[in-house]
Structure formats: C-alpha cells, structure tokens
Tab-separated table of C-alpha atoms and ligand atoms in Angstrom:
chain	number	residue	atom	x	y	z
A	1	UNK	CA	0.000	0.000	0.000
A	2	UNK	CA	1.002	3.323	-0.679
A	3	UNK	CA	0.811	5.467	2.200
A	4	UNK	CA	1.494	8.867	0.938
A	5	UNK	CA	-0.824	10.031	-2.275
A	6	UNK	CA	-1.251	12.991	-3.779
A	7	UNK	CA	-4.680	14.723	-4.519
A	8	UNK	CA	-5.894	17.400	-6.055
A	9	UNK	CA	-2.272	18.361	-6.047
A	10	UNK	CA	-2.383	18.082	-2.083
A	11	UNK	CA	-0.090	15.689	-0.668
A	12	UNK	CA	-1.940	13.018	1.882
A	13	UNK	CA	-1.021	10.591	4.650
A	14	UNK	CA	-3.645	8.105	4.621
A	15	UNK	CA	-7.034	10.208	4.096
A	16	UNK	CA	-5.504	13.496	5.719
A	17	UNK	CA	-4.106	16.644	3.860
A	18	UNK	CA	-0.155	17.345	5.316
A	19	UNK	CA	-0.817	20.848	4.592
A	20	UNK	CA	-4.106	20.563	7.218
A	21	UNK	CA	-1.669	18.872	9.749
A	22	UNK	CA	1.239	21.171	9.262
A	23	UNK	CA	-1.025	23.977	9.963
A	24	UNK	CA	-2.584	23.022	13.367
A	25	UNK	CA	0.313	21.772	14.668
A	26	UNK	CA	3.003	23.426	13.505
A	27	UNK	CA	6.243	22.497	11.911
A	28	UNK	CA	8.854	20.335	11.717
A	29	UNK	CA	6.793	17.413	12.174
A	30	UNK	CA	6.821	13.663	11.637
A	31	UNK	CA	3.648	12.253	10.885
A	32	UNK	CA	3.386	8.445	10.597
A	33	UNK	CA	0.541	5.888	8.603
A	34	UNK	CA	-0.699	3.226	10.907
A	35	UNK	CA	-1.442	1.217	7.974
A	36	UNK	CA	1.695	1.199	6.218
A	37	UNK	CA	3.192	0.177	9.358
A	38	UNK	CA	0.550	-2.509	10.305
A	39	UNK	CA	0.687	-4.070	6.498
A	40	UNK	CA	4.356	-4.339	6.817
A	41	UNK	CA	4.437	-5.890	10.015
A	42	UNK	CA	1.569	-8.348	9.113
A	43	UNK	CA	3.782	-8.993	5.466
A	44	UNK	CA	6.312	-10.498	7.385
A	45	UNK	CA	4.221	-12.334	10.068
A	46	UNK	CA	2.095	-13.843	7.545
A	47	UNK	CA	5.112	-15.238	5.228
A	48	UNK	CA	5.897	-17.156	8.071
A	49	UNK	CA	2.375	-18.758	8.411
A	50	UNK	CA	2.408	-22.686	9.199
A	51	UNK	CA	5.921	-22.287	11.106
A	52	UNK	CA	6.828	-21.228	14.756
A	53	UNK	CA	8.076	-17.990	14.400
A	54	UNK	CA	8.886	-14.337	16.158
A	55	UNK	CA	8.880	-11.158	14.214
A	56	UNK	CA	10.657	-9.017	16.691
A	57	UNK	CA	10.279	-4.866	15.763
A	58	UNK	CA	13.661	-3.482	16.283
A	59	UNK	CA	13.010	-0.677	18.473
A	60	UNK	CA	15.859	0.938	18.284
A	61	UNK	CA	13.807	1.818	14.679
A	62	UNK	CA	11.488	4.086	15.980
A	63	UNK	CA	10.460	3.869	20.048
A	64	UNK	CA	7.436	5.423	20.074
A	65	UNK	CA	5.225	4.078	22.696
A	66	UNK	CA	1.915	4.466	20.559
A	67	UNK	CA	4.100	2.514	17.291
A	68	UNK	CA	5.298	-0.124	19.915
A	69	UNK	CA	1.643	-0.656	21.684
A	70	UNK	CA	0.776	-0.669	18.121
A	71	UNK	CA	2.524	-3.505	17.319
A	72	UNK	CA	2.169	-5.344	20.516
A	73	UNK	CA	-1.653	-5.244	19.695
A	74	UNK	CA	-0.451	-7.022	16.745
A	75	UNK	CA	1.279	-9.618	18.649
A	76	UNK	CA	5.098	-8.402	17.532
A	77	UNK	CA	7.992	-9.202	19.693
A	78	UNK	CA	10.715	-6.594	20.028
A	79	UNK	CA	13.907	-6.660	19.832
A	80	UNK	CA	15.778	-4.037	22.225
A	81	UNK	CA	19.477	-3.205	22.421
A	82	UNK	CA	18.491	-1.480	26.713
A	83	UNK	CA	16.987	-1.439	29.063
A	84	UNK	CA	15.559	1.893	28.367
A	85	UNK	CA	13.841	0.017	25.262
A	86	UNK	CA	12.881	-2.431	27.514
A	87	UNK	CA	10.922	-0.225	29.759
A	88	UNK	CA	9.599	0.939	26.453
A	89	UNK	CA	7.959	-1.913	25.527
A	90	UNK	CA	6.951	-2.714	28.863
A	91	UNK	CA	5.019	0.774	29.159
A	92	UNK	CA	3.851	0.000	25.890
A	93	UNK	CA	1.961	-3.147	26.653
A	94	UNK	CA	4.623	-5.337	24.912
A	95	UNK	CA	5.093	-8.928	25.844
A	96	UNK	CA	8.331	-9.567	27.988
A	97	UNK	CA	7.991	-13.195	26.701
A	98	UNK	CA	8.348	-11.926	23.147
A	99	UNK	CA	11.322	-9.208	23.859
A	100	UNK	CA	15.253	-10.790	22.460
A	101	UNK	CA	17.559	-8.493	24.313
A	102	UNK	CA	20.732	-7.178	21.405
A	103	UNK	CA	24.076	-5.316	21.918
A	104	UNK	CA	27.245	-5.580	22.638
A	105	UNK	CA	27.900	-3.448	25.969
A	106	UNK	CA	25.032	-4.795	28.174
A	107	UNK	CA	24.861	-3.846	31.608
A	108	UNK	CA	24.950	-6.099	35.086
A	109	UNK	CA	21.899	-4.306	35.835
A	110	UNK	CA	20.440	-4.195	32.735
A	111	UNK	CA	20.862	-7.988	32.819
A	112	UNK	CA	19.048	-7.833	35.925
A	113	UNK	CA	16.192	-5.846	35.225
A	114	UNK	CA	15.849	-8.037	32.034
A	115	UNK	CA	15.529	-11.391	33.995
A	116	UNK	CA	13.156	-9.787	35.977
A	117	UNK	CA	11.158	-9.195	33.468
A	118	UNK	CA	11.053	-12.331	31.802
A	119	UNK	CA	12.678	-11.816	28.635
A	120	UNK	CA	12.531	-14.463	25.912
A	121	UNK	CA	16.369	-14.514	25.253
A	122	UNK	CA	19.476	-12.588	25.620
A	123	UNK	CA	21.570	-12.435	22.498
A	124	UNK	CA	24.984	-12.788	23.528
A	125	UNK	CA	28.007	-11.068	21.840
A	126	UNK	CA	30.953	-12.235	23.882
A	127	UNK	CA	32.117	-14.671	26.111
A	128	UNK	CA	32.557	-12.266	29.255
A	129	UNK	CA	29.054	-11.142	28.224
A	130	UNK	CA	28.003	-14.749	28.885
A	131	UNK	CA	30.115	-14.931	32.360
A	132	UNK	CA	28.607	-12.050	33.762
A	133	UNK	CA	25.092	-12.927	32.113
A	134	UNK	CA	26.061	-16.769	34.076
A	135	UNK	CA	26.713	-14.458	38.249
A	136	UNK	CA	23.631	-12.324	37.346
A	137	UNK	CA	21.364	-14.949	36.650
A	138	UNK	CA	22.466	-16.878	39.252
A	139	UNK	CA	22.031	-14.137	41.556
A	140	UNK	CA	18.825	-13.886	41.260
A	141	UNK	CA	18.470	-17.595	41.348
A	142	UNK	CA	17.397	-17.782	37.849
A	143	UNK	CA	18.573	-19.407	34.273
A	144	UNK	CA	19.295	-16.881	31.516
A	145	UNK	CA	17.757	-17.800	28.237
A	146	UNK	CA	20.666	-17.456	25.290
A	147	UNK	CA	21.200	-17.395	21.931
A	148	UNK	CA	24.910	-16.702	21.186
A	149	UNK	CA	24.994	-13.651	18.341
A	150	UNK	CA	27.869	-15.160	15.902
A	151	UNK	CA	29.405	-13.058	13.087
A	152	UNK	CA	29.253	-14.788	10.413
A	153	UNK	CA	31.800	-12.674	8.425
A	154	UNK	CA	29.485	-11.708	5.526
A	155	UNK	CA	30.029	-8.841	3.414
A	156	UNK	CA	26.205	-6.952	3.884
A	157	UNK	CA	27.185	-4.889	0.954
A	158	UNK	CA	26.103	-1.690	2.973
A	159	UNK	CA	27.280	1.672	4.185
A	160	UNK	CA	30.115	0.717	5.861
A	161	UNK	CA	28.468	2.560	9.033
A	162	UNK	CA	25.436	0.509	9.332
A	163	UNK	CA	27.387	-3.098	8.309
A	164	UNK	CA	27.880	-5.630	11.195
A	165	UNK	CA	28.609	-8.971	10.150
A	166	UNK	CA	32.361	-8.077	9.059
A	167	UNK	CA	34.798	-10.136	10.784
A	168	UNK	CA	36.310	-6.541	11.940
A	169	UNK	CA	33.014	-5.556	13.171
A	170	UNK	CA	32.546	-5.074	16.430
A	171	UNK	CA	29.602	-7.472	17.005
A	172	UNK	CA	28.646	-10.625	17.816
A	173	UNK	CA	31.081	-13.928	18.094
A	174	UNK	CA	33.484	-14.595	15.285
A	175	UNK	CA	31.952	-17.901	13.930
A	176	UNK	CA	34.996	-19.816	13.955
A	177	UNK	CA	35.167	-18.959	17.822
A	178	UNK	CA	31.631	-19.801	18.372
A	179	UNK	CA	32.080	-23.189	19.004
A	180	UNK	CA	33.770	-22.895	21.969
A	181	UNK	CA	31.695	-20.303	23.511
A	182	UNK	CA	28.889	-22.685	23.030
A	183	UNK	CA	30.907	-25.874	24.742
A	184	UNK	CA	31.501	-22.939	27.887
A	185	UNK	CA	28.098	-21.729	27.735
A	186	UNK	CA	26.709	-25.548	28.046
A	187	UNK	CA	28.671	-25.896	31.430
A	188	UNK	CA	27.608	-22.811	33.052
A	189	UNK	CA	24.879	-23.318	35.431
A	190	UNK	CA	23.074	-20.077	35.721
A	191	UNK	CA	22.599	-20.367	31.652
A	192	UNK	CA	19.875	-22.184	29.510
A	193	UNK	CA	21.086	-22.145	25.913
A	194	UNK	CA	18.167	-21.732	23.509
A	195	UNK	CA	19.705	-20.873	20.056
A	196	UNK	CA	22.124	-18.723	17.439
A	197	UNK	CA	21.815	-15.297	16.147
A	198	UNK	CA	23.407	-13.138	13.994
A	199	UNK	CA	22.613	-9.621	12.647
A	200	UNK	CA	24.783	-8.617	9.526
A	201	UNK	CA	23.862	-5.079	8.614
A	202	UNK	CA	21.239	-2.883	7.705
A	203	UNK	CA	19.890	-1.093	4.507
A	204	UNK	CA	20.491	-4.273	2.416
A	205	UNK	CA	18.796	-4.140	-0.960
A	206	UNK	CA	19.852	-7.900	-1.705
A	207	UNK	CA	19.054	-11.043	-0.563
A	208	UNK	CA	22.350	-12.856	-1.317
A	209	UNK	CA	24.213	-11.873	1.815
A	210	UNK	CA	21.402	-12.987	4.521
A	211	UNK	CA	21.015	-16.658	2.303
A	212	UNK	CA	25.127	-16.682	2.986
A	213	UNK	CA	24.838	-16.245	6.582
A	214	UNK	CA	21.889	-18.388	7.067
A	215	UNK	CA	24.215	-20.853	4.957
A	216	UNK	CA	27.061	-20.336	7.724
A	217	UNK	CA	24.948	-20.101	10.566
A	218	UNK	CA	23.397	-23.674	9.693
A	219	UNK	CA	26.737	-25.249	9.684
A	220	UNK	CA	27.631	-24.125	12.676
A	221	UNK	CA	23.773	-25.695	14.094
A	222	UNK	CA	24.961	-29.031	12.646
A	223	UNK	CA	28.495	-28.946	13.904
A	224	UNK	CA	26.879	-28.237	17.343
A	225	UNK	CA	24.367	-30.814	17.441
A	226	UNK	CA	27.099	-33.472	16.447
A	227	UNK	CA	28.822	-32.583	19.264
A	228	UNK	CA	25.510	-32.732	21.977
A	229	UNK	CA	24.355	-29.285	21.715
A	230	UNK	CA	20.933	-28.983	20.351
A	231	UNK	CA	19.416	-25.370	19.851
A	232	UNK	CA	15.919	-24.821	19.320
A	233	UNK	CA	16.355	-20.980	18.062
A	234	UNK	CA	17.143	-19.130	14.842
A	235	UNK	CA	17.495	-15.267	14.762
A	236	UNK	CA	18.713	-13.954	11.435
A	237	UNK	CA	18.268	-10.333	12.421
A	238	UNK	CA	17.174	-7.219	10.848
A	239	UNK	CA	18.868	-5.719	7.890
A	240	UNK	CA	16.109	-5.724	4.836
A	241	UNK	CA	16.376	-2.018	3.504
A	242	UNK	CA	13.611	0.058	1.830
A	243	UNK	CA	13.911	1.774	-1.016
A	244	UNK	CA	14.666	5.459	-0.307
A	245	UNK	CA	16.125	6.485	-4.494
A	246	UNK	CA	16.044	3.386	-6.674
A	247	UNK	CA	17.196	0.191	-4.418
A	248	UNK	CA	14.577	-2.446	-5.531
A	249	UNK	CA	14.821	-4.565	-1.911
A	250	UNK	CA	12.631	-7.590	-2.049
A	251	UNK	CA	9.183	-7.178	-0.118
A	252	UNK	CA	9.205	-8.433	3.232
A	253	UNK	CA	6.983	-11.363	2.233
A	254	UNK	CA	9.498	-12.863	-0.815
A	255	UNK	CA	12.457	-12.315	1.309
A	256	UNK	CA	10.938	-14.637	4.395
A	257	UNK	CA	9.948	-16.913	1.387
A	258	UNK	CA	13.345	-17.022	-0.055
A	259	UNK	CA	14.563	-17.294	3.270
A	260	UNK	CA	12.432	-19.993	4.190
A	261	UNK	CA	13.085	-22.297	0.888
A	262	UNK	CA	17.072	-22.127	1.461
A	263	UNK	CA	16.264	-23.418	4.881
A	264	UNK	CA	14.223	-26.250	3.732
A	265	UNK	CA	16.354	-26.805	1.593
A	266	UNK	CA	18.804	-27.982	4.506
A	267	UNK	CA	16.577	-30.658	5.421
A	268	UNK	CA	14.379	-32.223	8.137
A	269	UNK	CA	17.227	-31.942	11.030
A	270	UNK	CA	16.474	-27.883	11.447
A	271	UNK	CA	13.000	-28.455	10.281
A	272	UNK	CA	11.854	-28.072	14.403
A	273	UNK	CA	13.906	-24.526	15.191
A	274	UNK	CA	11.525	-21.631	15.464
A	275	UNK	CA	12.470	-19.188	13.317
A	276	UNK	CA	13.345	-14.989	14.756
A	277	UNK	CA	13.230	-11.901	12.559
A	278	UNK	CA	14.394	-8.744	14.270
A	279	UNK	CA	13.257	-5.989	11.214
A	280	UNK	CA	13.113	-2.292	12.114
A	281	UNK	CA	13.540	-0.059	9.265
A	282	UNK	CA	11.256	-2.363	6.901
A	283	UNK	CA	8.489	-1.785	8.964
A	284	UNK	CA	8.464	2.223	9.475
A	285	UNK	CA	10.697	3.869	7.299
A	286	UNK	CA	8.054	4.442	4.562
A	287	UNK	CA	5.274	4.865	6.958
A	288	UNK	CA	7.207	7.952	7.684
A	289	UNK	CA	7.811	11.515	6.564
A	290	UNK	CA	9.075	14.409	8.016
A	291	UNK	CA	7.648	17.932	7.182
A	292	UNK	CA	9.068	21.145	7.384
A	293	UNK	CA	9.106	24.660	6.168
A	294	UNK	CA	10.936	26.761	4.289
A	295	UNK	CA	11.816	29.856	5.597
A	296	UNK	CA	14.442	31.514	3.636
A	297	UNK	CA	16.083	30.807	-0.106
A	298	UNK	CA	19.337	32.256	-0.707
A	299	UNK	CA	21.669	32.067	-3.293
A	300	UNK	CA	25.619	31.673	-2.683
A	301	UNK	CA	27.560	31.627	-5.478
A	302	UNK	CA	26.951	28.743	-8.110
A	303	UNK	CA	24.555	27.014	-5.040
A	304	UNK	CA	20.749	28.083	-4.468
A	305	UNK	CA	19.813	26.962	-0.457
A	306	UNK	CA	16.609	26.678	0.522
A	307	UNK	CA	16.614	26.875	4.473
A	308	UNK	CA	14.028	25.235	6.287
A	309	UNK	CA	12.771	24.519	9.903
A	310	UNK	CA	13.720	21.083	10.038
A	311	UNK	CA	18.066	20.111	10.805
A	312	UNK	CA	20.344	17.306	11.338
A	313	UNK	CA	19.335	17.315	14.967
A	314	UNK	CA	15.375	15.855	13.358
A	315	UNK	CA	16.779	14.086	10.763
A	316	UNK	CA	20.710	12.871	10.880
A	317	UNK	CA	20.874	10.673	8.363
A	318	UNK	CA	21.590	12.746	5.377
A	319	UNK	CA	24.957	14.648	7.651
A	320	UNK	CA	25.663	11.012	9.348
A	321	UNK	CA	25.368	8.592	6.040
A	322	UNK	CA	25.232	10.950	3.140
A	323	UNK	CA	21.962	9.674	3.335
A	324	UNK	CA	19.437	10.043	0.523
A	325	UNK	CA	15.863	10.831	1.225
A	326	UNK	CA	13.047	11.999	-1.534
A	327	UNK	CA	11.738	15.480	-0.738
A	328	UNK	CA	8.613	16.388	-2.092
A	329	UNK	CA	6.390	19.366	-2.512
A	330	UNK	CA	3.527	19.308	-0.012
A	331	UNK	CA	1.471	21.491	-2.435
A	332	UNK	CA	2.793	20.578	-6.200
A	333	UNK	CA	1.928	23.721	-8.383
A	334	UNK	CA	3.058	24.201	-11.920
A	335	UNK	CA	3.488	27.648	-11.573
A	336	UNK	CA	6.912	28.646	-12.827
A	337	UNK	CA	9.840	26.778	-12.539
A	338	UNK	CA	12.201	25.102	-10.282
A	339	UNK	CA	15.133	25.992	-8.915
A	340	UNK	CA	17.910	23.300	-7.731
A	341	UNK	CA	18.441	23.443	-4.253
A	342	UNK	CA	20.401	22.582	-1.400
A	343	UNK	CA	17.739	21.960	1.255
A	344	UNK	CA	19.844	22.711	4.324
A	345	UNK	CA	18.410	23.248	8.133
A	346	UNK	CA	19.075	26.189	10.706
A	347	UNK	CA	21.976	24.149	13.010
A	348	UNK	CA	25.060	25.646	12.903
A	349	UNK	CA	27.030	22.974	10.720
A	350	UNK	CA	27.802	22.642	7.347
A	351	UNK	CA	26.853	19.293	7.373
A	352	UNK	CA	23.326	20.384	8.404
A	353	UNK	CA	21.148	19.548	5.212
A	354	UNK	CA	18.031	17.347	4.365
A	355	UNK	CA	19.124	16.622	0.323
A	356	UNK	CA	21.596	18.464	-2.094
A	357	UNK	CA	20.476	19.220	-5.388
A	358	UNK	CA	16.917	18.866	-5.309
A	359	UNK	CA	14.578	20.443	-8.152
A	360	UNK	CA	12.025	21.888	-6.228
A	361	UNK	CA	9.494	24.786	-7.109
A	362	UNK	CA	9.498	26.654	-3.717
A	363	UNK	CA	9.019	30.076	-1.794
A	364	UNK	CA	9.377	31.404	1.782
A	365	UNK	CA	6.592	29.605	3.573
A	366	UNK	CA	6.522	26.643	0.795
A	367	UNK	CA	6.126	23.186	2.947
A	368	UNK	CA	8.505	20.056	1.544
A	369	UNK	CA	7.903	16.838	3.170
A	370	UNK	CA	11.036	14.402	3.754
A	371	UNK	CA	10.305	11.022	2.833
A	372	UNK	CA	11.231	7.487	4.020
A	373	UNK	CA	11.799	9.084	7.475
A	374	UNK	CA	9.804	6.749	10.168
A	375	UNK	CA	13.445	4.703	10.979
A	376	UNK	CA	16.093	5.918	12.515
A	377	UNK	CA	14.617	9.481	11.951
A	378	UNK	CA	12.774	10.732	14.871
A	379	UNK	CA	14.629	7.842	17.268
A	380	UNK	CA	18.212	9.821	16.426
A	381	UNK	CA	16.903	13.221	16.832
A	382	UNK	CA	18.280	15.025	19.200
A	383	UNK	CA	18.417	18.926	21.193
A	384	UNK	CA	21.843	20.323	19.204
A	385	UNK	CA	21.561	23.868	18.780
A	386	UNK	CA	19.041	23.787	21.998
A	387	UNK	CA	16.214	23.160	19.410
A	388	UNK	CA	13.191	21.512	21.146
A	389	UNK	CA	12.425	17.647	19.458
A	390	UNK	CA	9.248	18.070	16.890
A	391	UNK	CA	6.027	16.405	17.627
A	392	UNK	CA	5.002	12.707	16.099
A	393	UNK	CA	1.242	12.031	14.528
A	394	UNK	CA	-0.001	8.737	13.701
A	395	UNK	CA	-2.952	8.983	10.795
A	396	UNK	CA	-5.402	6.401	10.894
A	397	UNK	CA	-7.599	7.474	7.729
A	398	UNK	CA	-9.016	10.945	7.898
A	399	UNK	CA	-8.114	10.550	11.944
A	400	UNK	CA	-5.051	11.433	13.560
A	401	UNK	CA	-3.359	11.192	16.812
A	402	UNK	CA	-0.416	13.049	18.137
A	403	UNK	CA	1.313	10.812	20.156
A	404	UNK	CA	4.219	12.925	21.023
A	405	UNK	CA	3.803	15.907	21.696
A	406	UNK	CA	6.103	19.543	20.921
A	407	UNK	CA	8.925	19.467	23.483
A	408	UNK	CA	9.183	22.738	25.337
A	409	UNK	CA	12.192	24.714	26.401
A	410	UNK	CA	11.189	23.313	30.551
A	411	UNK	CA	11.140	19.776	29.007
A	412	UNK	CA	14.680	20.772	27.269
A	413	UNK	CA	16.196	22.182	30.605
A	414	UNK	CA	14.258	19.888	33.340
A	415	UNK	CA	17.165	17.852	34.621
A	416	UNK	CA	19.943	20.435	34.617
A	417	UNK	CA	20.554	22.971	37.653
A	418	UNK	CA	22.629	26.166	38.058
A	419	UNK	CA	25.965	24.807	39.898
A	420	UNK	CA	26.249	27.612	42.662
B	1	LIG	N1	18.804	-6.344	15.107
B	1	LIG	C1	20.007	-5.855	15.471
B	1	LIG	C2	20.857	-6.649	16.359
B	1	LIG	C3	20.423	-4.601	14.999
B	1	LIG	O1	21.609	-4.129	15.361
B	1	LIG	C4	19.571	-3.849	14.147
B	1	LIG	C5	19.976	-2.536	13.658
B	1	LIG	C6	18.316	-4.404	13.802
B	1	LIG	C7	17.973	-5.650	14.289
B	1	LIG	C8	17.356	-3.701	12.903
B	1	LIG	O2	17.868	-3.503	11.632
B	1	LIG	P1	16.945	-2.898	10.458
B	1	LIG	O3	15.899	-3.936	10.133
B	1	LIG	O4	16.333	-1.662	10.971
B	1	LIG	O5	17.885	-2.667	9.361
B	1	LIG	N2	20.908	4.284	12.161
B	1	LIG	C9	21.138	3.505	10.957
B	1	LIG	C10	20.717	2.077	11.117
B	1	LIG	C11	21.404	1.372	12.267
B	1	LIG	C12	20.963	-0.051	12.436
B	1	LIG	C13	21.504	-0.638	13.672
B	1	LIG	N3	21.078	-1.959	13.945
B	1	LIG	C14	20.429	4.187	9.799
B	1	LIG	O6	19.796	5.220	9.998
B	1	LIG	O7	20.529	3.738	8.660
C-alpha cells in the first residue's frame, strides 16, 4: 500500500491533507501511517504462516510508545538493544515473553532488570558477556535464556556505518570462535542455551548476503548438534532495507519466502527450530515523513539553499550517512519553474542539510515533506543547537493522533541545575 498520495495536487497521509496537519500543529513534524506500518508488520508475520516464528520490531527503529503498543496489539515481539527500550515496551503493553535483548555493551543491571522481566532470550556477543550474564542470573536464582549472536563474516554490501557482520566488526562472536563459547556456555549453570543469532547489517537491498549467513549459521547448528548441543532458536536479524532512491529490496513477504526455501532446503534436522526476525527499518521507514518549512532561499555563489525549519538534529541521516531521502512538494503547483536546491536546516554545521540538489518549485513559507523518514529518523533526533524535538502524529484514515507531543524549552532544561 502506498501510504502517501497525492490529490488534487495536495499531498496526503492516509485520508488526511499534510498541509491541514502542518497547519494546526506546527512544523517540523513527523507524521506516521498506521497502515503502512501494520501491512508491513503483518507482510512479514504472515510469510511465516504454518511455522513457529517471532517477528521481533527493532526498536531501536522508531520507540514510540503508541508505534510499539501498536505492534504489541499485533502480537510483535521486540527486539531491544536497553533497558531503556525495555521499559519501552513494557510501558507499551509489549510482551516480555516476546522481547530478544541485542548489543554488545550490556549492563549487570540491565541484565538484571531483564531477567526480571522475563525476557525471551538474551543475544549474547561475547564470552565475558556470557560470564557475567552466568553471576547475574544466578544471583537472582534464575537461568538466563541465550542465543549466542555469531558473526558470520558476511560482506552486507552496505554503508560501511550501518554493516555488522564483518569479521572486523565489532559485534557478535566470530563464527569460527563460536564453538567454543557454546561448549563454555553448556557448562555454566546459571545459563539455559536456547539458540544462534546473527545480525549482519542494515539497509540491504539484496538477498544474497542474509542466504550466505543463514548458509554459515546452519553449519555451525549441525556442527553443534554433532557434538551434543541442540538449539531450538534461529534469529537472522534485521537488515532488509527500503527503497529510499532506486534500491529495488525484495518485499518483506518474498524475502521470508526465499529465506524460508534455502532453509528447507537444509533438510528435516532444522525443520523443528523456530524461526526470529528482528526488522526495524522495513516496517516504518516508509510509513514515515518528516515535514518542514521553508523559511528563507538564498543564493551563494553557483549554489541556491533553501533553508528550512527542520536540521540534522530531526533528521541525521543525510549529515551522518550521506543519506538520501526523496523530498517532495507538499502542495505541487506548476506555476513557474524550479530551482535546484540545497535543502539545508538552521543548526550551525555545514553538514546540516536534508538533500543536495533537489529540483524543487518553492518560496518562503513553501512546505517540503522528507520522505522514508519513520526509521532511525525521529529515534536519532536530538536537542543540538538547543532546538526543542518536533512532535510525532499517527494517521489512521481521515483521523489522527499526536502521540508525542512539541517538546518545550522546561522539558529541554528539566534535569539540569545552576551549579552555585
Ligand atoms: N537487530 C540488530 C541486532 C540490529 O543491530 C539492528 C539494527 C536491527 C535488528 C534492525 O535492523 P533494520 O531492520 O532496521 O535494518 N541508524 C542507521 C541504522 C542502524 C541499524 C543498527 N542496527 C540508519 O539510519 O541507517
């Protein structure tokens, strides 16, 4: 489904006019369609129909509470890389029992908290992470549910930013190590393996690199279960991408299909594991836009700028990954012509833009609309430049709901004091 439409030369989320919501709530402003969000979350859940299986929404993605009680209405699990996520979900109305707990620095006490709460499985990225997992658990009298992250050294084919499953990444296990971590983590009391995961990257247009580490991950299954570890747990990750210029990612639906076929294709041995999907950006970053206005255009020598109310501190991924995000004309109008532009924000960088070298027919006042911008958008916004964070709307057909609100300058300030 196609979320954003235009009509009557009006741009539209769902059944409501942008210009309508720009005007009563002021701008910059993200504004979200449930349905795009719902149908992609359902795209995935439903290629997976017949088979026991976990989609788990990568928070990190977007946190809002009203997308993540959303989703838990939907029966999603979550995949969180805190404990601040965590509490998230919880608040939320998220499952505990569905929640697999990423990343690479966890705390004791996030551990803690975690167990508490009943989590479905920590994913593991090291062997002290596993020791101190092991005295924490134990602690508390308690087995920790694992799944060892590996790295299957798989080139993602990605910014290199945003790639994980390098051998000189950072994350996860190296898979020839694994092994061994496994054979440790089968001897610690306090620890109740359940399965493998492995995460390779994100923004990946092609299915070749997740079939490879699926391939290598497998292996590694076998290998174990020769040696008397059985694990009951798959988690490939999240990683799909979305098409933001002209990447032409397979649909949620054919990639769990093609997915699902290769591990067939393994045979009847695996046939049992439940399967884990942990996708974030595939199932908000085109629900998502992020609308602001222009307030100045200037030219400076051979470059036109038009400056708008939105910056890097709303939107970072065009300054952080030379990102590339459509931006669109809230009002199209055919009258006169356009003007390339830099569309660049008010923070005080020069890597504070939105899109270089964008035709766009505009004027002081004109409204654009930044699309593809429900993932990692709103979730890495920030206060640089002491600018408040904008507001979030979810449309539901001609209904909308903000479910964040304007922060004001006492929200910005409220946990600092004047050292006397
Ligand atoms: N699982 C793990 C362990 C992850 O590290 C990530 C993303 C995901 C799942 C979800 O991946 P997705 O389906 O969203 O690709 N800020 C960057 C993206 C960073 C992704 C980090 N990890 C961006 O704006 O492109």
């Amino acid at each position: 489904m196609e979320p954003f439409t235009y009509y009557n030369s009006e741009l539209y989320v769902e059944d409501v006019p942008v210009k309508q919501l720009a005007e009563q709530l002021g701008t910059p402003l993200y504004v979200y369609s449930k349905a795009k969000i719902v149908s992609q979350w359902q795209a995935y859940n439903e290629a997976f129909s017949g088979r026991d299986h976990l989609v788990c929404y990568a928070v990190k993605a977007n946190p809002s509470l009203a997308i993540l009680n959303l989703l838990a209405g939907l029966g999603s699990g979550f995949d969180i890389v805190s404990v601040g996520e965590l509490e998230r979900v919880l608040l939320a109305g998220g499952d505990p029992g569905r929640v697999v707990f990423s990343g690479v620095g966890k705390t004791a006490e996030e551990m803690r908290r975690a167990l508490e709460a009943g989590i479905h499985c920590f994913d593991v990225e090291s062997e002290q992470e596993l020791e101190r997992l092991n005295q924490v658990a134990g602690g508390l009298g308690r087995q920790a549910p694992v799944s060892l992250r590996v790295n299957p050294d798989v080139d993602p084919e990605t910014h290199p930013y945003i790639a994980t499953g390098l051998k000189e990444s950072k994350f996860g296990i190296p898979i020839e190590t694994a092994a061994s971590v496994y054979h440790r983590a089968s001897k610690l009391p306090n620890i109740k393996l359940r399965g493998i995961a492995c995460h390779i990257g994100s923004q990946l247009t092609s299915i070749e690199p997740f079939l490879d580490s699926l391939e290598r991950v497998l292996d590694l299954v076998g290998e174990l279960g020769d040696h008397g570890i059985s694990l009951d747990e798959l988690d490939l990750g999240g990683g799909l991408g979305v098409t933001y210029l002209d990447e032409e990612p397979p649909d949620p639906d054919d990639f769990v299909v093609a997915l699902m076929e290769q591990f067939q294709s393994f045979g009847s041995r695996y046939q049992r594991m439940k399967f884990i999907i942990e996708p974030g950006r595939s199932i908000v970053a085109n629900a998502g836009m992020l609308v602001t206005r222009v307030q100045y255009l200037k030219s400076a020598g051979e470059r036109n700028f038009a400056i708008v109310d939105a910056g890097m501190n709303d939107l970072m991924r065009p300054s952080l990954y030379d990102a590339w995000h459509p931006i669109v004309p809230v009002t199209q109008t055919d009258d006169g012509n356009a003007v390339v532009y830099d569309v660049v924000g008010p923070v005080c960088e020069s890597g504070d833009f939105l899109g270089h070298d964008r035709a766009l027919l505009l004027e002081p006042g004109s409204l654009v609309a930044v699309l593809a911008a429900g993932a990692y958008g709103a979730s890495m916004g920030s206060n640089y430049n002491s600018r408040p964070r904008p507001p979030e709307v979810l449309v539901d057909g001609d209904s909308y709901r903000v479910i964040r609100r304007r922060e004001t300058f006492e929200d910005m300030v409220a946990t600092e004091t004047v050292a006397t």
